[in-house]
Amino acid sequence: MIGTKMKIALLYDLWNEDPAAAALKEAGEGGRPSNGNGCKRKPAKKVKKEKTDREEIFDALEKLGHEPYNIELDGRPQSLHALAKCDADLIFNLTESFGGDDTREMNVVAYLDLLGLRYTGAGPHAIFLSQDKAIAKKIFAFHGIKTPYFASSYRGRIEHAHDISFPLIVKPSWEDGSIGIDAGSVVKNVKELMERVEYIQDEFDSPALIEEYIEGREVYAGVLGSYERAQVLPLVELDLSRLPEGTPKIASYDVKFEKNTEAYKLTKSAIAEDLDEETRRRLSDTALAAYRALKLRDYGRVDMRLAPNGEVYVIEANPNPWLASRQEFAMAAKAAGLSYTEMIGTILDLAMSRYLNASLVNAAAMH
Ligand SMILES: Nc1ncnc2c1ncn2[C@@H]1O[C@H](COP(=O)(O)OP(=O)(O)O)[C@@H](O)[C@H]1O
Ligand SMILES: [Mg+2]
């Protein structure tokens, strides 16, 4: 199948609760809000003119000689019924929620598995393990992967607690895209901590993840491949050093998505050129270990902090990271010598070879 023309469905989520997403749809701009991962609690986004990741991937699939088409999941059961009739050879999975509920992201891929449909990226286990950051951190600890000490608390109950010390960062336990992460996330005393925990619970109805704040450089490792054949792409650094004095040096929501803010304008991702060989190796090995520990496959991105003393901490591992050409994953693939189209082609090949290997194994077992 690899190398032959395939019918590829670009599967993405869109729902009407988000007025910006609806506006994008109306404008024929494609469904993904600017950060590429939908969530109904996200602030409204403006209609954007630049191509969405979905449009870029669509173009790349055409360039590769395939036949792409779109399938939209809008959160209603009817869209699931339509998906059950999908006759694509492969689904390029861009969903990050079902109807805006991102805790259902894993259900979407579990449903694809039940339907026997082939798709790119992580399966339900990996999405579950990485989405619940407290679980992911416990798994990292088991594998000896350094991650900031933490406690988690929900409605007055402590669900897990290391002996942690200030400064701390307080985050929702299972959001991504820096939702709920702003200058108030880093807390220096008990009063600030208690206020922030309450804010997270009220706003996101999620346990609060309270982590030791790691001062240091923010480094992202794109990983391409599956299991023992996974490879780390050149490391990318998000330079936060120019953020104004007194603002915590973190990748807040503004830094990532709000183009009109100072925070966005003063920060920039680039290939981390100045790391010595040994540090680069430790960052890459750590990223690979985290990727494998959470059972990520095809492609993923591991977010890390490099402390001034050289310690490497995993902040989180992201299955199916944002593939827009200006984002860190594509930047890393480019530095590894892959054009955008080649990067998309590699993800397709990785997904297809997983399914072909599985059917070979099954065929062998039957003889
Ligand atoms: N323990 C930590 N120490 C220092 N910075 C952190 C820590 N946890 C999160 N951050 C900062 O907040 C950003 C977003 O946190 P992250 O857990 O990756 O959330 P999301 O899933 O929303 O991307 C990180 O990229 C980093 O800049
Ligand atoms: Mg992150």
Tab-separated table of C-alpha atoms and ligand atoms in Angstrom:
chain	number	residue	atom	x	y	z
A	1	MET	CA	0.000	0.000	0.000
A	2	ILE	CA	2.914	2.347	0.768
A	3	GLY	CA	3.756	4.267	-2.381
A	4	THR	CA	0.339	3.696	-3.949
A	5	LYS	CA	-2.435	6.239	-4.192
A	6	MET	CA	-4.607	6.181	-1.072
A	7	LYS	CA	-7.917	7.680	-0.119
A	8	ILE	CA	-7.112	9.624	3.027
A	9	ALA	CA	-9.742	11.161	5.283
A	10	LEU	CA	-8.664	14.198	7.263
A	11	LEU	CA	-10.667	13.798	10.430
A	12	TYR	CA	-11.126	16.891	12.574
A	13	ASP	CA	-13.415	18.181	15.285
A	14	LEU	CA	-15.674	21.193	15.117
A	15	TRP	CA	-18.646	22.185	17.186
A	16	ASN	CA	-21.051	25.041	17.398
A	17	GLU	CA	-20.497	26.116	20.993
A	18	ASP	CA	-17.353	27.916	19.970
A	19	PRO	CA	-18.445	31.031	18.044
A	20	ALA	CA	-14.978	31.462	16.557
A	21	ALA	CA	-14.916	27.922	15.226
A	22	ALA	CA	-18.353	28.478	13.731
A	23	ALA	CA	-17.087	31.703	12.149
A	24	LEU	CA	-14.125	29.860	10.696
A	25	LYS	CA	-16.455	27.288	9.242
A	26	GLU	CA	-18.717	29.939	7.754
A	27	ALA	CA	-15.704	31.595	6.194
A	28	GLY	CA	-14.636	28.244	4.761
A	29	GLU	CA	-11.464	28.582	6.789
A	30	GLY	CA	-11.449	25.098	8.205
A	31	GLY	CA	-12.346	24.114	11.662
A	32	ARG	CA	-9.384	24.294	13.937
A	33	PRO	CA	-9.081	27.313	16.171
A	34	SER	CA	-5.701	28.979	15.880
A	35	ASN	CA	-4.013	26.732	18.412
A	36	GLY	CA	-5.271	23.735	16.533
A	37	ASN	CA	-6.894	22.048	19.461
A	38	GLY	CA	-10.469	22.765	20.196
A	39	CYS	CA	-11.906	23.221	23.630
A	40	LYS	CA	-15.165	24.868	24.463
A	41	ARG	CA	-13.644	26.777	27.357
A	42	LYS	CA	-11.112	28.466	25.153
A	43	PRO	CA	-11.549	32.189	24.563
A	44	ALA	CA	-13.032	33.118	21.180
A	45	LYS	CA	-10.569	33.371	18.319
A	46	LYS	CA	-10.491	35.762	15.420
A	47	VAL	CA	-10.897	34.508	11.878
A	48	LYS	CA	-7.412	33.913	10.531
A	49	LYS	CA	-6.191	34.273	6.986
A	50	GLU	CA	-3.162	32.035	7.090
A	51	LYS	CA	-3.652	28.392	6.178
A	52	THR	CA	-4.736	26.057	8.919
A	53	ASP	CA	-2.756	22.907	9.649
A	54	ARG	CA	-5.581	20.931	8.060
A	55	GLU	CA	-5.294	22.845	4.812
A	56	GLU	CA	-1.520	22.453	4.798
A	57	ILE	CA	-1.822	18.708	5.380
A	58	PHE	CA	-4.490	18.460	2.680
A	59	ASP	CA	-2.135	20.117	0.185
A	60	ALA	CA	0.748	17.870	1.234
A	61	LEU	CA	-1.384	14.749	0.765
A	62	GLU	CA	-2.290	15.893	-2.750
A	63	LYS	CA	1.360	16.556	-3.534
A	64	LEU	CA	2.138	13.034	-2.376
A	65	GLY	CA	-0.331	11.794	-4.990
A	66	HIS	CA	-3.065	10.750	-2.580
A	67	GLU	CA	-6.743	11.566	-2.596
A	68	PRO	CA	-7.573	13.525	0.574
A	69	TYR	CA	-11.024	14.521	1.747
A	70	ASN	CA	-12.409	15.999	4.962
A	71	ILE	CA	-14.555	14.359	7.605
A	72	GLU	CA	-15.900	16.555	10.349
A	73	LEU	CA	-16.879	15.368	13.821
A	74	ASP	CA	-19.263	17.914	15.254
A	75	GLY	CA	-20.058	16.310	18.590
A	76	ARG	CA	-23.438	14.923	17.523
A	77	PRO	CA	-24.041	11.155	17.283
A	78	GLN	CA	-24.927	11.603	13.588
A	79	SER	CA	-21.331	12.565	12.846
A	80	LEU	CA	-20.226	9.295	14.454
A	81	HIS	CA	-22.679	7.375	12.273
A	82	ALA	CA	-21.252	9.049	9.190
A	83	LEU	CA	-17.725	8.174	10.308
A	84	ALA	CA	-18.708	4.505	10.605
A	85	LYS	CA	-19.317	4.512	6.837
A	86	CYS	CA	-15.854	5.912	6.090
A	87	ASP	CA	-14.184	4.053	3.226
A	88	ALA	CA	-10.761	5.715	3.452
A	89	ASP	CA	-7.582	3.635	3.321
A	90	LEU	CA	-6.281	5.718	6.203
A	91	ILE	CA	-7.524	8.477	8.485
A	92	PHE	CA	-5.240	11.408	9.198
A	93	ASN	CA	-6.400	12.092	12.721
A	94	LEU	CA	-6.508	15.752	13.720
A	95	THR	CA	-9.226	15.494	16.353
A	96	GLU	CA	-8.477	16.807	19.812
A	97	SER	CA	-11.930	16.543	21.329
A	98	PHE	CA	-15.430	15.330	20.729
A	99	GLY	CA	-17.860	18.226	20.586
A	100	GLY	CA	-15.346	20.427	22.385
A	101	ASP	CA	-14.838	18.004	25.250
A	102	ASP	CA	-11.163	17.168	25.109
A	103	THR	CA	-11.418	14.381	27.690
A	104	ARG	CA	-13.201	12.485	24.876
A	105	GLU	CA	-10.242	12.675	22.515
A	106	MET	CA	-9.329	9.136	23.515
A	107	ASN	CA	-12.879	7.924	22.832
A	108	VAL	CA	-12.653	9.089	19.232
A	109	VAL	CA	-9.618	6.913	18.502
A	110	ALA	CA	-11.064	4.025	20.526
A	111	TYR	CA	-14.109	4.263	18.238
A	112	LEU	CA	-11.842	4.188	15.162
A	113	ASP	CA	-10.261	1.029	16.576
A	114	LEU	CA	-13.686	-0.542	17.059
A	115	LEU	CA	-14.603	0.301	13.484
A	116	GLY	CA	-11.373	-1.278	12.265
A	117	LEU	CA	-10.286	1.987	10.647
A	118	ARG	CA	-6.596	2.781	10.268
A	119	TYR	CA	-5.420	6.143	11.532
A	120	THR	CA	-2.301	8.190	12.139
A	121	GLY	CA	-0.902	8.921	15.575
A	122	ALA	CA	-1.596	7.833	19.085
A	123	GLY	CA	-4.081	5.200	20.183
A	124	PRO	CA	-6.472	5.531	23.133
A	125	HIS	CA	-4.004	4.318	25.774
A	126	ALA	CA	-1.390	6.902	24.887
A	127	ILE	CA	-3.940	9.701	24.785
A	128	PHE	CA	-5.310	8.712	28.171
A	129	LEU	CA	-1.886	8.365	29.785
A	130	SER	CA	-0.602	11.669	28.514
A	131	GLN	CA	-3.760	13.682	28.990
A	132	ASP	CA	-3.940	13.044	32.709
A	133	LYS	CA	-0.728	14.763	33.692
A	134	ALA	CA	-0.677	13.310	37.214
A	135	ILE	CA	-0.811	9.758	35.814
A	136	ALA	CA	1.825	10.579	33.212
A	137	LYS	CA	4.112	11.909	35.933
A	138	LYS	CA	3.701	8.776	38.039
A	139	ILE	CA	4.654	6.677	35.014
A	140	PHE	CA	7.678	8.885	34.342
A	141	ALA	CA	8.794	8.376	37.937
A	142	PHE	CA	8.506	4.587	37.557
A	143	HIS	CA	10.791	4.738	34.525
A	144	GLY	CA	13.291	6.962	36.293
A	145	ILE	CA	12.456	9.958	34.079
A	146	LYS	CA	12.850	13.198	35.983
A	147	THR	CA	9.696	15.307	36.212
A	148	PRO	CA	8.951	18.116	38.688
A	149	TYR	CA	7.672	16.917	42.074
A	150	PHE	CA	3.965	17.516	42.419
A	151	ALA	CA	0.775	17.313	44.403
A	152	SER	CA	-2.731	17.144	43.072
A	153	SER	CA	-5.819	18.351	44.782
A	154	TYR	CA	-9.505	18.272	43.992
A	155	ARG	CA	-12.231	19.935	46.008
A	156	GLY	CA	-10.238	19.936	49.206
A	157	ARG	CA	-8.959	16.384	48.832
A	158	ILE	CA	-5.271	15.802	48.296
A	159	GLU	CA	-4.996	13.066	45.699
A	160	HIS	CA	-1.228	12.800	45.645
A	161	ALA	CA	1.519	14.725	47.370
A	162	HIS	CA	5.285	14.878	47.219
A	163	ASP	CA	7.047	17.102	49.715
A	164	ILE	CA	7.092	20.126	47.421
A	165	SER	CA	8.374	23.634	47.936
A	166	PHE	CA	7.716	27.116	46.529
A	167	PRO	CA	7.732	28.521	43.909
A	168	LEU	CA	5.058	26.281	42.432
A	169	ILE	CA	3.071	26.277	39.219
A	170	VAL	CA	-0.608	25.374	39.328
A	171	LYS	CA	-2.236	23.893	36.220
A	172	PRO	CA	-5.399	22.070	35.281
A	173	SER	CA	-4.645	18.326	35.430
A	174	TRP	CA	-5.933	17.492	31.979
A	175	GLU	CA	-5.898	20.463	29.677
A	176	ASP	CA	-3.422	21.275	26.961
A	177	GLY	CA	-2.634	24.223	24.707
A	178	SER	CA	-1.665	26.215	27.827
A	179	ILE	CA	-5.305	26.590	28.755
A	180	GLY	CA	-5.433	27.961	32.287
A	181	ILE	CA	-1.764	28.944	32.171
A	182	ASP	CA	-0.983	32.626	32.658
A	183	ALA	CA	1.161	34.905	34.801
A	184	GLY	CA	-0.895	33.942	37.874
A	185	SER	CA	-0.022	30.261	37.493
A	186	VAL	CA	3.304	30.602	39.278
A	187	VAL	CA	2.681	31.039	42.995
A	188	LYS	CA	5.100	31.972	45.758
A	189	ASN	CA	3.118	31.504	48.936
A	190	VAL	CA	0.195	29.607	50.463
A	191	LYS	CA	-2.315	32.395	49.853
A	192	GLU	CA	-1.546	32.564	46.122
A	193	LEU	CA	-1.548	28.774	45.974
A	194	MET	CA	-4.970	28.419	47.556
A	195	GLU	CA	-6.472	31.094	45.333
A	196	ARG	CA	-5.075	29.521	42.210
A	197	VAL	CA	-6.197	26.002	43.144
A	198	GLU	CA	-9.714	27.310	43.652
A	199	TYR	CA	-9.595	29.157	40.318
A	200	ILE	CA	-8.523	25.984	38.461
A	201	GLN	CA	-11.265	23.920	40.062
A	202	ASP	CA	-13.965	26.497	39.399
A	203	GLU	CA	-12.924	27.340	35.896
A	204	PHE	CA	-12.053	23.888	34.584
A	205	ASP	CA	-13.812	21.500	36.953
A	206	SER	CA	-10.506	19.678	37.013
A	207	PRO	CA	-8.139	18.650	39.773
A	208	ALA	CA	-5.331	21.168	40.202
A	209	LEU	CA	-1.860	19.918	39.442
A	210	ILE	CA	0.593	21.699	41.726
A	211	GLU	CA	4.152	21.311	40.500
A	212	GLU	CA	7.519	22.557	41.569
A	213	TYR	CA	8.407	25.412	39.279
A	214	ILE	CA	11.582	24.640	37.341
A	215	GLU	CA	13.500	27.710	36.298
A	216	GLY	CA	15.376	27.043	33.095
A	217	ARG	CA	15.335	26.796	29.321
A	218	GLU	CA	12.247	25.501	27.557
A	219	VAL	CA	13.179	22.762	25.092
A	220	TYR	CA	10.888	20.714	22.852
A	221	ALA	CA	11.795	17.393	21.276
A	222	GLY	CA	9.826	16.211	18.277
A	223	VAL	CA	9.846	12.436	17.999
A	224	LEU	CA	9.097	10.566	14.805
A	225	GLY	CA	8.529	6.821	14.641
A	226	SER	CA	7.138	4.102	16.808
A	227	TYR	CA	8.425	2.036	19.698
A	228	GLU	CA	12.076	0.961	19.350
A	229	ARG	CA	12.427	2.700	15.969
A	230	ALA	CA	11.413	6.154	17.240
A	231	GLN	CA	13.884	8.978	16.570
A	232	VAL	CA	14.335	12.373	18.133
A	233	LEU	CA	14.375	15.320	15.720
A	234	PRO	CA	16.659	18.343	16.256
A	235	LEU	CA	15.741	20.089	19.502
A	236	VAL	CA	13.779	23.333	19.453
A	237	GLU	CA	13.941	26.007	22.146
A	238	LEU	CA	11.188	28.465	22.956
A	239	ASP	CA	13.140	31.509	24.062
A	240	LEU	CA	11.269	33.090	26.959
A	241	SER	CA	14.152	35.245	28.187
A	242	ARG	CA	12.779	38.500	26.722
A	243	LEU	CA	9.515	38.352	28.661
A	244	PRO	CA	9.227	41.454	30.864
A	245	GLU	CA	10.852	41.470	34.283
A	246	GLY	CA	8.452	40.100	36.885
A	247	THR	CA	6.518	37.936	34.397
A	248	PRO	CA	7.117	34.229	34.926
A	249	LYS	CA	9.139	32.724	32.077
A	250	ILE	CA	6.529	30.216	30.970
A	251	ALA	CA	4.745	29.302	27.740
A	252	SER	CA	1.448	30.857	28.784
A	253	TYR	CA	-1.650	30.949	26.589
A	254	ASP	CA	-0.658	34.418	25.366
A	255	VAL	CA	2.873	33.323	24.493
A	256	LYS	CA	1.511	30.450	22.419
A	257	PHE	CA	-1.517	31.929	20.695
A	258	GLU	CA	-2.361	35.564	21.300
A	259	LYS	CA	-0.590	37.268	18.431
A	260	ASN	CA	-1.448	40.767	19.585
A	261	THR	CA	0.145	40.437	23.007
A	262	GLU	CA	3.631	41.527	24.075
A	263	ALA	CA	4.158	38.010	25.405
A	264	TYR	CA	3.625	36.549	21.924
A	265	LYS	CA	5.814	39.109	20.202
A	266	LEU	CA	8.725	38.817	22.638
A	267	THR	CA	9.044	35.039	22.449
A	268	LYS	CA	10.239	32.863	19.628
A	269	SER	CA	10.976	29.220	18.880
A	270	ALA	CA	14.123	28.223	17.040
A	271	ILE	CA	16.387	25.237	16.650
A	272	ALA	CA	18.541	25.051	19.785
A	273	GLU	CA	21.969	25.409	18.198
A	274	ASP	CA	24.087	26.188	21.241
A	275	LEU	CA	23.603	23.037	23.317
A	276	ASP	CA	26.707	20.948	23.898
A	277	GLU	CA	26.716	17.374	22.658
A	278	GLU	CA	26.273	15.808	26.085
A	279	THR	CA	23.294	18.033	27.010
A	280	ARG	CA	21.702	17.413	23.643
A	281	ARG	CA	22.067	13.676	24.152
A	282	ARG	CA	20.548	13.793	27.646
A	283	LEU	CA	17.590	15.848	26.416
A	284	SER	CA	17.043	13.487	23.471
A	285	ASP	CA	17.343	10.323	25.579
A	286	THR	CA	14.916	11.724	28.144
A	287	ALA	CA	12.417	12.668	25.435
A	288	LEU	CA	12.602	9.203	23.901
A	289	ALA	CA	12.123	7.526	27.254
A	290	ALA	CA	9.049	9.691	27.971
A	291	TYR	CA	7.618	9.035	24.500
A	292	ARG	CA	7.974	5.286	24.963
A	293	ALA	CA	6.767	5.273	28.557
A	294	LEU	CA	3.430	6.783	27.518
A	295	LYS	CA	3.162	4.527	24.432
A	296	LEU	CA	3.189	7.359	21.921
A	297	ARG	CA	3.597	6.333	18.292
A	298	ASP	CA	4.116	7.802	14.792
A	299	TYR	CA	4.823	11.335	16.015
A	300	GLY	CA	4.838	13.273	19.257
A	301	ARG	CA	6.470	16.160	21.077
A	302	VAL	CA	8.033	16.079	24.512
A	303	ASP	CA	8.201	19.371	26.414
A	304	MET	CA	11.141	19.713	28.772
A	305	ARG	CA	12.949	22.170	31.007
A	306	LEU	CA	16.716	22.327	31.195
A	307	ALA	CA	17.658	23.688	34.622
A	308	PRO	CA	20.797	25.846	35.074
A	309	ASN	CA	22.488	22.912	36.867
A	310	GLY	CA	21.997	20.792	33.748
A	311	GLU	CA	19.135	18.645	35.098
A	312	VAL	CA	16.526	17.712	32.483
A	313	TYR	CA	12.875	17.631	33.554
A	314	VAL	CA	9.975	16.385	31.462
A	315	ILE	CA	7.014	18.756	31.709
A	316	GLU	CA	4.725	16.712	29.487
A	317	ALA	CA	4.576	14.458	26.438
A	318	ASN	CA	2.121	15.375	23.692
A	319	PRO	CA	0.616	12.779	21.380
A	320	ASN	CA	-0.378	14.097	17.922
A	321	PRO	CA	1.189	17.537	18.346
A	322	TRP	CA	0.162	20.477	16.212
A	323	LEU	CA	1.508	20.008	12.679
A	324	ALA	CA	1.197	23.537	11.282
A	325	SER	CA	4.298	24.349	9.224
A	326	ARG	CA	5.315	27.248	11.505
A	327	GLN	CA	5.060	25.137	14.666
A	328	GLU	CA	7.881	23.431	16.531
A	329	PHE	CA	7.324	19.919	15.209
A	330	ALA	CA	7.533	20.928	11.541
A	331	MET	CA	10.475	23.224	12.374
A	332	ALA	CA	12.332	20.248	13.847
A	333	ALA	CA	11.457	17.984	10.907
A	334	LYS	CA	12.765	20.633	8.524
A	335	ALA	CA	16.042	20.831	10.432
A	336	ALA	CA	16.263	17.048	10.067
A	337	GLY	CA	16.068	17.537	6.291
A	338	LEU	CA	12.387	16.757	5.754
A	339	SER	CA	10.250	19.144	3.745
A	340	TYR	CA	6.719	19.678	5.053
A	341	THR	CA	5.367	17.260	2.444
A	342	GLU	CA	8.012	14.659	3.313
A	343	MET	CA	7.162	15.005	6.998
A	344	ILE	CA	3.490	14.295	6.291
A	345	GLY	CA	4.508	11.404	4.014
A	346	THR	CA	6.655	9.928	6.788
A	347	ILE	CA	3.765	10.057	9.252
A	348	LEU	CA	1.564	8.263	6.707
A	349	ASP	CA	4.201	5.594	6.093
A	350	LEU	CA	4.698	5.052	9.820
A	351	ALA	CA	0.962	4.609	10.376
A	352	MET	CA	0.508	2.314	7.383
A	353	SER	CA	3.473	0.134	8.287
A	354	ARG	CA	2.047	-0.375	11.791
A	355	TYR	CA	-1.144	-1.797	10.310
A	356	LEU	CA	0.659	-3.821	7.648
A	357	ASN	CA	3.020	-5.301	10.248
A	358	ALA	CA	0.059	-6.156	12.462
A	359	SER	CA	-1.678	-7.989	9.613
A	360	LEU	CA	1.536	-9.852	8.745
A	361	VAL	CA	1.860	-10.954	12.373
A	362	ASN	CA	-1.775	-12.095	12.381
A	363	ALA	CA	-1.330	-13.946	9.114
A	364	ALA	CA	1.781	-15.675	10.486
A	365	ALA	CA	-0.108	-16.677	13.636
A	366	MET	CA	-2.783	-18.377	11.524
A	367	HIS	CA	-0.277	-20.696	9.813
B	1	LIG	N1	6.866	22.608	36.497
B	1	LIG	C1	7.073	23.586	35.647
B	1	LIG	N2	8.151	24.385	35.777
B	1	LIG	C2	8.358	25.425	34.940
B	1	LIG	N3	7.531	25.740	33.940
B	1	LIG	C3	6.441	24.971	33.750
B	1	LIG	C4	6.154	23.860	34.587
B	1	LIG	N4	4.996	23.297	34.155
B	1	LIG	C5	4.586	24.034	33.116
B	1	LIG	N5	5.443	25.034	32.864
B	1	LIG	C6	5.321	26.052	31.805
B	1	LIG	O1	3.973	26.113	31.370
B	1	LIG	C7	3.876	25.677	30.014
B	1	LIG	C8	2.609	24.865	29.789
B	1	LIG	O2	2.618	23.744	30.661
B	1	LIG	P1	2.204	22.318	30.144
B	1	LIG	O3	2.172	21.399	31.303
B	1	LIG	O4	3.058	21.916	28.997
B	1	LIG	O5	0.716	22.603	29.665
B	1	LIG	P2	0.000	22.396	28.273
B	1	LIG	O6	-0.412	20.963	28.239
B	1	LIG	O7	-1.165	23.312	28.348
B	1	LIG	O8	0.997	22.704	27.186
B	1	LIG	C9	5.148	24.892	29.764
B	1	LIG	O9	5.459	24.864	28.399
B	1	LIG	C10	6.150	25.668	30.600
B	1	LIG	O10	6.569	26.862	29.968
B	2	MG	MG	2.873	21.802	26.864
